[in-house]
Amino acid sequence: MKTIDELLSEGVDGKRVFVRADLNVPLADGLITDDGRIRAVLPTVKALADAGAKVVVASHLGRPKGAPDPAFSLLPAAERLGELLGAPVAFADDTVGPAAHDAVDGLQPGQVAVIENLRFNPGETSKDDTERGEFADRLAALADVYVGDGFGAVHRKHASVFDLPARLPHYAGYLIATEVGVLKKLTEDVKRPYVVALGGAKVSDKLAVIDQLLDKADRLLIGGGMAYTFLKAKGHEVGISLLQEDQIPAVTEYMERAEKNGVELLLPVDVLVSPEFPDLKTKAPANPTVVAADEIPADQEGLDIGPRTRQLYASKLADAATVFWNGPMGVFEHPDYAEGTKAVAHALVETPGFTVVGGGDSAAAVRILGFDESAFGHISTGGGASLEYLEGKTLPGLAALED
């Protein structure tokens, strides 16, 4: 895999460089609530612009259905990129049409343009190789060189991620190079104890990575909505908590394997419960109750790990040499259910070992809850991509960058 440093050494002055970024930022009423993914691609964009490239930045945002939708426009991301660069950024309101060509043709060396949401074109996400390839051909007409730096999308076999690199000289940007280096530390020659904290809503999203980690990790700490399927598998009442009953056989097997392999698999010992899900808009007080994990009332829902579990998990993270955390411990968006996630984040900050926050909601939680990002070893920009890498899958976007 060639890197951007090799490209810069070859010279990019006056060349049109297509940067596949991940500007898939969360929006609320048209305003960006977390610009972490934009800031993550800045080093690559700035290095190219400083070297005299004509930089064409492209990304998806959300899940529009293959047609323009103002709710998913990249304009706010383009404006924020310009603010962070301290320079104007041109914006094209189409992907491969006249506006895109005009924006690119109008660039001077060192300038940057952003084209509209790639998913406004059905060819971007098509499962038909021909349709995807045709869109990639039209994107290739906008550039001389390709730089892949959208780590959050490398697990997708999409036109701009998989097909376009085959049509242009291709290189990995700084973000992808960093992400891959970090993931290798979690899979090759891992420093121990290796502790993994997994949360989030659905256990089905994490089964494949748990399967791999049972042969690699020393401890697994389970929280979030997925924990209730584990608790149910142990025979406990979970009330109206999130439950994937069809996953109980797999969860049971993994708990047995963990014991056999000598892997500590820890579940919550107490939880915060309530008869109803909290209002995340008004954030009105929810007044939860703390109960033992095996005493959840039949009419109550578990929404966060309790104080004893927070202490337990912190103690299991304290001596870790390597930590991977993916998924919040509770409904962290509401202040009454943020303490579990906050406790795990704080434990990672205090841990002397190498700590990785695995993207997605975990990365958002770190920022929303006010933690200094530099206190963690690495905050990934791609939750799904990180998990699939750890599962041992081949990621299309990484494979496409290899020669």
Coordinates of C-alpha atoms in Angstrom, one line a residue:
M1 CA 0.0 0.0 0.0
K2 CA 1.6 3.3 -1.1
T3 CA 1.2 6.2 1.2
I4 CA 0.6 9.9 0.7
D5 CA 4.2 10.6 1.7
E6 CA 5.3 8.7 -1.4
L7 CA 2.9 10.7 -3.5
L8 CA 4.2 14.0 -2.1
S9 CA 7.8 12.9 -2.8
E10 CA 6.8 12.3 -6.5
G11 CA 5.2 15.8 -6.6
V12 CA 1.6 16.9 -6.9
D13 CA 1.9 20.5 -8.0
G14 CA -1.0 21.3 -10.3
K15 CA -2.3 17.7 -10.2
R16 CA -6.0 17.0 -9.5
V17 CA -6.0 14.7 -6.4
F18 CA -9.3 13.0 -5.5
V19 CA -9.5 12.5 -1.7
R20 CA -12.1 10.0 -0.7
A21 CA -12.8 11.3 2.9
D22 CA -15.4 10.4 5.5
L23 CA -17.3 13.5 6.2
N24 CA -20.3 11.6 7.4
V25 CA -20.9 13.9 10.4
P26 CA -24.0 14.0 12.6
L27 CA -26.3 16.9 11.9
A28 CA -29.1 18.5 13.9
D29 CA -31.3 21.1 12.2
G30 CA -28.6 21.5 9.5
L31 CA -25.8 22.1 12.1
I32 CA -22.8 19.7 12.7
T33 CA -22.9 18.4 16.2
D34 CA -19.5 16.6 16.0
D35 CA -16.8 17.6 13.5
G36 CA -14.3 14.8 14.5
R37 CA -14.4 13.1 11.1
I38 CA -13.7 16.4 9.3
R39 CA -10.8 17.2 11.5
A40 CA -9.5 13.6 11.0
V41 CA -8.9 14.2 7.3
L42 CA -7.4 17.7 7.7
P43 CA -3.7 16.5 7.7
T44 CA -4.1 14.8 4.3
V45 CA -6.0 17.7 2.7
K46 CA -3.7 20.3 4.1
A47 CA -0.5 18.4 3.0
L48 CA -1.8 18.0 -0.5
A49 CA -2.9 21.7 -0.8
D50 CA 0.3 22.9 0.7
A51 CA 2.2 20.9 -2.0
G52 CA 0.2 22.6 -4.8
A53 CA -2.4 19.9 -5.5
K54 CA -5.9 20.8 -6.7
V55 CA -7.7 18.8 -4.1
V56 CA -11.1 17.3 -4.8
V57 CA -12.7 16.0 -1.6
A58 CA -15.6 13.5 -1.8
S59 CA -17.7 11.7 0.8
H60 CA -21.1 10.2 1.6
L61 CA -23.3 11.5 4.4
G62 CA -26.2 9.5 5.8
R63 CA -28.3 7.1 3.7
P64 CA -30.1 9.0 0.9
K65 CA -31.7 6.7 -1.6
G66 CA -29.6 7.3 -4.6
A67 CA -31.1 10.7 -5.4
P68 CA -30.4 14.3 -4.2
D69 CA -31.9 15.0 -0.8
P70 CA -31.2 18.4 0.9
A71 CA -31.3 16.8 4.3
F72 CA -28.1 14.9 3.4
S73 CA -26.2 17.7 1.6
L74 CA -22.4 17.9 2.3
L75 CA -22.6 21.7 2.2
P76 CA -22.3 22.1 6.0
A77 CA -19.3 19.8 6.0
A78 CA -17.7 21.7 3.2
E79 CA -18.2 25.0 5.0
R80 CA -16.7 23.5 8.2
L81 CA -13.7 22.1 6.3
G82 CA -13.1 25.6 4.9
E83 CA -13.2 27.0 8.5
L84 CA -10.7 24.5 9.7
L85 CA -8.4 25.0 6.8
G86 CA -8.6 28.7 7.1
A87 CA -9.2 29.0 3.3
P88 CA -12.2 29.1 1.0
V89 CA -13.5 25.7 -0.2
A90 CA -15.5 25.5 -3.4
F91 CA -18.7 23.4 -3.3
A92 CA -20.3 21.6 -6.2
D93 CA -24.0 20.8 -5.8
D94 CA -23.7 17.6 -7.9
T95 CA -21.3 14.6 -8.0
V96 CA -20.2 14.1 -11.6
G97 CA -22.3 16.7 -13.4
P98 CA -21.5 20.2 -14.7
A99 CA -21.2 21.8 -11.3
A100 CA -18.6 19.2 -10.2
H101 CA -16.6 19.8 -13.4
D102 CA -16.8 23.5 -13.1
A103 CA -15.7 23.4 -9.5
V104 CA -12.7 21.2 -10.3
D105 CA -11.8 23.2 -13.4
G106 CA -11.8 26.4 -11.4
L107 CA -9.3 25.2 -8.9
Q108 CA -5.9 26.8 -8.7
P109 CA -2.9 24.8 -7.3
G110 CA -3.3 24.6 -3.5
Q111 CA -7.1 25.1 -3.6
V112 CA -9.8 22.6 -2.4
A113 CA -13.3 21.7 -3.6
V114 CA -15.9 19.4 -2.2
I115 CA -18.4 17.7 -4.4
E116 CA -21.9 16.8 -3.3
N117 CA -22.9 13.6 -1.4
L118 CA -21.7 10.6 -3.5
R119 CA -24.8 8.6 -2.4
F120 CA -26.9 11.0 -4.4
N121 CA -25.9 8.9 -7.3
P122 CA -27.2 5.3 -7.3
G123 CA -24.0 4.0 -8.9
E124 CA -22.1 4.7 -5.6
T125 CA -23.7 1.9 -3.6
S126 CA -25.0 -0.3 -6.4
K127 CA -24.4 -4.0 -6.1
D128 CA -24.2 -4.2 -9.9
D129 CA -20.5 -4.1 -10.9
T130 CA -21.3 -2.4 -14.2
E131 CA -23.4 0.4 -12.7
R132 CA -20.8 1.0 -10.0
G133 CA -18.0 0.9 -12.6
E134 CA -19.7 3.5 -14.8
F135 CA -20.0 5.9 -11.8
A136 CA -16.4 5.3 -11.0
D137 CA -15.4 6.1 -14.6
R138 CA -17.2 9.5 -14.3
L139 CA -15.5 10.2 -10.9
A140 CA -12.1 9.3 -12.4
A141 CA -12.6 12.0 -15.0
L142 CA -12.4 14.6 -12.2
A143 CA -8.9 13.6 -11.1
D144 CA -5.4 12.5 -11.9
V145 CA -4.6 10.7 -8.6
Y146 CA -6.7 9.0 -5.9
V147 CA -6.0 9.2 -2.2
G148 CA -8.1 7.0 0.1
D149 CA -8.6 8.5 3.5
G150 CA -12.2 7.7 4.4
F151 CA -11.5 4.9 6.9
G152 CA -15.1 4.9 8.1
A153 CA -16.2 3.6 4.6
V154 CA -13.4 1.1 3.7
H155 CA -15.6 -1.9 4.7
R156 CA -18.0 -0.9 1.9
K157 CA -17.7 -2.1 -1.7
H158 CA -18.8 1.2 -3.1
A159 CA -17.7 2.9 -6.3
S160 CA -15.6 5.7 -4.7
V161 CA -14.0 3.3 -2.2
F162 CA -13.4 0.1 -4.2
D163 CA -13.8 0.8 -8.0
L164 CA -12.2 4.2 -8.4
P165 CA -8.8 3.3 -7.0
A166 CA -8.4 0.8 -9.8
R167 CA -8.8 3.6 -12.4
L168 CA -6.2 6.0 -11.0
P169 CA -2.8 5.9 -9.4
H170 CA -3.8 5.3 -5.7
Y171 CA -2.3 6.0 -2.3
A172 CA -3.4 5.8 1.4
G173 CA -3.9 9.0 3.2
Y174 CA -2.6 9.8 6.7
L175 CA -5.8 8.8 8.4
I176 CA -6.0 5.3 6.8
A177 CA -2.3 4.7 7.4
T178 CA -2.8 5.6 11.1
E179 CA -5.9 3.5 11.5
V180 CA -4.3 0.4 10.0
G181 CA -1.2 0.8 12.1
V182 CA -3.4 1.0 15.3
L183 CA -5.5 -2.0 14.3
K184 CA -2.3 -4.1 13.8
K185 CA -1.4 -3.3 17.4
L186 CA -4.7 -4.9 18.4
T187 CA -4.2 -8.0 16.3
E188 CA -0.5 -8.6 16.0
D189 CA 2.0 -8.9 18.8
V190 CA -0.5 -7.5 21.3
K191 CA 0.8 -6.2 24.7
R192 CA -1.0 -7.8 27.6
P193 CA -3.2 -7.7 29.6
Y194 CA -5.5 -7.1 26.6
V195 CA -8.9 -5.8 27.7
V196 CA -11.9 -5.3 25.4
A197 CA -15.0 -3.3 26.5
L198 CA -18.0 -3.8 24.3
G199 CA -21.3 -2.1 24.5
G200 CA -24.0 -0.7 22.1
A201 CA -27.5 -1.9 21.4
K202 CA -27.4 -5.2 19.5
V203 CA -25.3 -8.2 20.5
S204 CA -25.7 -9.5 16.9
D205 CA -23.5 -6.6 15.7
K206 CA -20.7 -7.8 18.0
L207 CA -20.9 -11.6 17.8
A208 CA -18.3 -11.9 15.0
V209 CA -15.8 -9.8 16.8
I210 CA -16.4 -11.6 20.1
D211 CA -15.7 -14.8 18.3
Q212 CA -12.3 -13.6 17.3
L213 CA -11.5 -11.9 20.6
L214 CA -12.1 -15.1 22.6
D215 CA -8.8 -16.3 21.1
K216 CA -7.0 -13.0 21.6
A217 CA -8.2 -10.9 24.6
D218 CA -7.6 -11.6 28.3
R219 CA -10.8 -9.9 29.5
L220 CA -14.1 -8.9 27.9
L221 CA -16.3 -6.3 29.6
I222 CA -19.9 -6.3 28.4
G223 CA -22.3 -3.4 28.7
G224 CA -25.0 -1.5 26.8
G225 CA -28.2 -3.0 25.5
M226 CA -26.3 -6.1 24.3
A227 CA -25.6 -7.0 27.9
Y228 CA -29.2 -8.0 28.6
T229 CA -29.1 -10.9 26.1
F230 CA -26.1 -12.2 28.0
L231 CA -27.9 -11.8 31.3
K232 CA -31.0 -13.6 29.9
A233 CA -28.7 -16.4 28.7
K234 CA -27.6 -16.8 32.4
G235 CA -31.3 -17.3 33.3
H236 CA -31.9 -13.8 34.7
E237 CA -35.1 -11.7 34.3
V238 CA -34.4 -8.7 32.1
G239 CA -37.8 -7.1 32.1
I240 CA -38.5 -5.0 29.1
S241 CA -34.8 -4.4 28.4
L242 CA -33.4 -4.7 24.9
L243 CA -33.2 -8.4 24.1
Q244 CA -32.3 -10.5 21.1
E245 CA -33.7 -13.8 22.1
D246 CA -32.6 -15.5 18.9
Q247 CA -28.9 -14.8 19.9
I248 CA -29.1 -16.6 23.3
P249 CA -27.7 -19.9 21.9
A250 CA -24.7 -18.1 20.4
V251 CA -24.1 -16.0 23.5
T252 CA -24.3 -19.1 25.7
E253 CA -21.7 -20.8 23.5
Y254 CA -19.4 -17.8 23.8
M255 CA -19.6 -17.7 27.5
E256 CA -18.7 -21.3 27.7
R257 CA -15.8 -20.8 25.3
A258 CA -14.5 -17.8 27.3
E259 CA -14.4 -20.0 30.5
K260 CA -12.7 -22.8 28.6
N261 CA -10.1 -20.4 27.1
G262 CA -9.4 -18.7 30.4
V263 CA -10.9 -15.4 29.2
E264 CA -12.6 -13.3 31.8
L265 CA -16.0 -12.4 30.4
L266 CA -17.6 -9.9 32.8
L267 CA -21.3 -8.9 32.8
P268 CA -23.0 -6.0 34.8
V269 CA -23.6 -6.8 38.4
D270 CA -26.0 -3.9 38.8
V271 CA -28.0 -1.7 36.4
L272 CA -30.0 1.5 36.2
V273 CA -33.7 0.7 35.3
S274 CA -36.8 2.7 34.5
P275 CA -40.3 1.8 33.3
E276 CA -39.8 3.9 30.2
F277 CA -37.1 5.1 27.8
P278 CA -35.8 8.6 28.5
D279 CA -36.7 11.7 26.5
L280 CA -33.5 12.5 24.6
K281 CA -34.8 15.8 23.2
T282 CA -35.8 17.5 26.4
K283 CA -33.5 15.4 28.6
A284 CA -36.2 15.6 31.4
P285 CA -35.1 13.9 34.6
A286 CA -35.7 10.1 34.4
N287 CA -35.3 9.2 38.0
P288 CA -33.8 5.7 37.4
T289 CA -33.5 3.0 40.1
V290 CA -30.4 0.9 40.8
V291 CA -31.0 -2.8 41.0
A292 CA -28.9 -5.9 41.0
A293 CA -28.4 -7.3 37.5
D294 CA -30.3 -10.5 38.5
E295 CA -33.2 -8.5 40.0
I296 CA -34.5 -6.4 37.1
P297 CA -38.3 -6.0 37.6
A298 CA -40.5 -7.4 34.9
D299 CA -41.9 -4.0 33.9
Q300 CA -38.6 -2.1 33.9
E301 CA -35.9 -1.5 31.3
G302 CA -32.1 -1.6 31.9
L303 CA -30.6 1.6 30.5
D304 CA -27.0 1.8 32.0
I305 CA -24.6 -0.1 34.1
G306 CA -24.8 0.6 37.8
P307 CA -22.2 2.0 40.3
R308 CA -20.8 -1.3 41.4
T309 CA -20.3 -2.4 37.8
R310 CA -18.6 0.9 37.0
Q311 CA -16.1 0.2 39.8
L312 CA -15.7 -3.4 38.7
Y313 CA -15.0 -2.5 35.1
A314 CA -12.6 0.3 36.1
S315 CA -10.6 -2.1 38.2
K316 CA -10.4 -4.6 35.3
L317 CA -9.1 -1.8 33.0
A318 CA -6.6 -0.4 35.5
D319 CA -3.6 -2.7 34.7
A320 CA -4.4 -3.1 31.0
A321 CA -1.5 -2.8 28.5
T322 CA -3.9 -2.7 25.6
V323 CA -7.5 -1.7 25.5
F324 CA -10.1 -1.6 22.8
W325 CA -13.5 0.0 23.5
N326 CA -16.4 -0.1 21.2
G327 CA -20.0 0.8 22.2
P328 CA -21.4 2.9 25.0
M329 CA -22.4 1.3 28.3
G330 CA -25.8 2.9 28.4
V331 CA -28.0 5.6 26.9
F332 CA -25.2 8.2 27.3
E333 CA -27.1 10.9 25.4
H334 CA -29.2 11.4 28.6
P335 CA -27.4 12.7 31.7
D336 CA -29.1 10.2 34.0
Y337 CA -27.7 7.3 32.0
A338 CA -24.3 8.7 31.0
E339 CA -22.3 7.6 34.1
G340 CA -21.5 4.1 32.9
T341 CA -20.0 5.3 29.6
K342 CA -18.3 8.1 31.4
A343 CA -16.7 5.7 33.9
V344 CA -15.3 3.5 31.1
A345 CA -13.9 6.5 29.3
H346 CA -12.3 7.8 32.5
A347 CA -10.8 4.4 33.2
L348 CA -9.2 4.4 29.7
V349 CA -7.8 7.9 30.4
E350 CA -6.3 6.6 33.7
T351 CA -5.0 3.3 32.1
P352 CA -1.2 3.5 31.4
G353 CA -1.5 1.1 28.4
F354 CA -2.4 1.8 24.8
T355 CA -6.0 2.7 24.5
V356 CA -8.2 2.6 21.4
V357 CA -11.7 4.1 21.2
G358 CA -13.4 2.1 18.4
G359 CA -15.3 4.8 16.5
G360 CA -19.0 5.3 16.2
D361 CA -21.0 6.1 19.3
S362 CA -18.0 5.6 21.5
A363 CA -16.1 8.3 19.8
A364 CA -19.1 10.6 19.9
A365 CA -19.5 9.9 23.6
V366 CA -15.9 10.8 24.4
R367 CA -16.5 14.2 22.8
I368 CA -20.0 14.8 24.1
L369 CA -19.0 13.9 27.6
G370 CA -16.1 16.4 27.5
F371 CA -13.0 14.2 27.5
D372 CA -9.7 15.4 26.0
E373 CA -9.2 13.4 22.9
S374 CA -5.4 13.5 23.3
A375 CA -5.8 11.5 26.6
F376 CA -6.6 8.4 24.5
G377 CA -4.1 6.5 22.4
H378 CA -6.3 6.6 19.4
I379 CA -9.9 7.5 18.6
S380 CA -11.0 5.6 15.5
T381 CA -13.2 7.3 12.8
G382 CA -14.7 4.0 11.7
G383 CA -16.7 1.8 14.1
G384 CA -17.9 -0.7 11.6
A385 CA -14.6 -0.8 9.7
S386 CA -12.7 -1.3 12.9
L387 CA -14.9 -4.2 14.0
E388 CA -14.7 -5.9 10.6
Y389 CA -10.9 -5.6 10.6
L390 CA -10.8 -7.2 14.1
E391 CA -13.1 -9.9 12.8
G392 CA -10.4 -10.8 10.2
K393 CA -12.5 -9.7 7.2
T394 CA -10.9 -8.3 4.0
L395 CA -12.0 -4.7 3.8
P396 CA -12.7 -3.7 0.1
G397 CA -11.4 -0.2 0.5
L398 CA -8.0 -1.3 1.9
A399 CA -7.7 -4.1 -0.6
A400 CA -8.2 -1.6 -3.4
L401 CA -5.3 0.5 -2.1
E402 CA -2.9 -2.4 -2.2
D403 CA -0.8 -3.0 -5.3

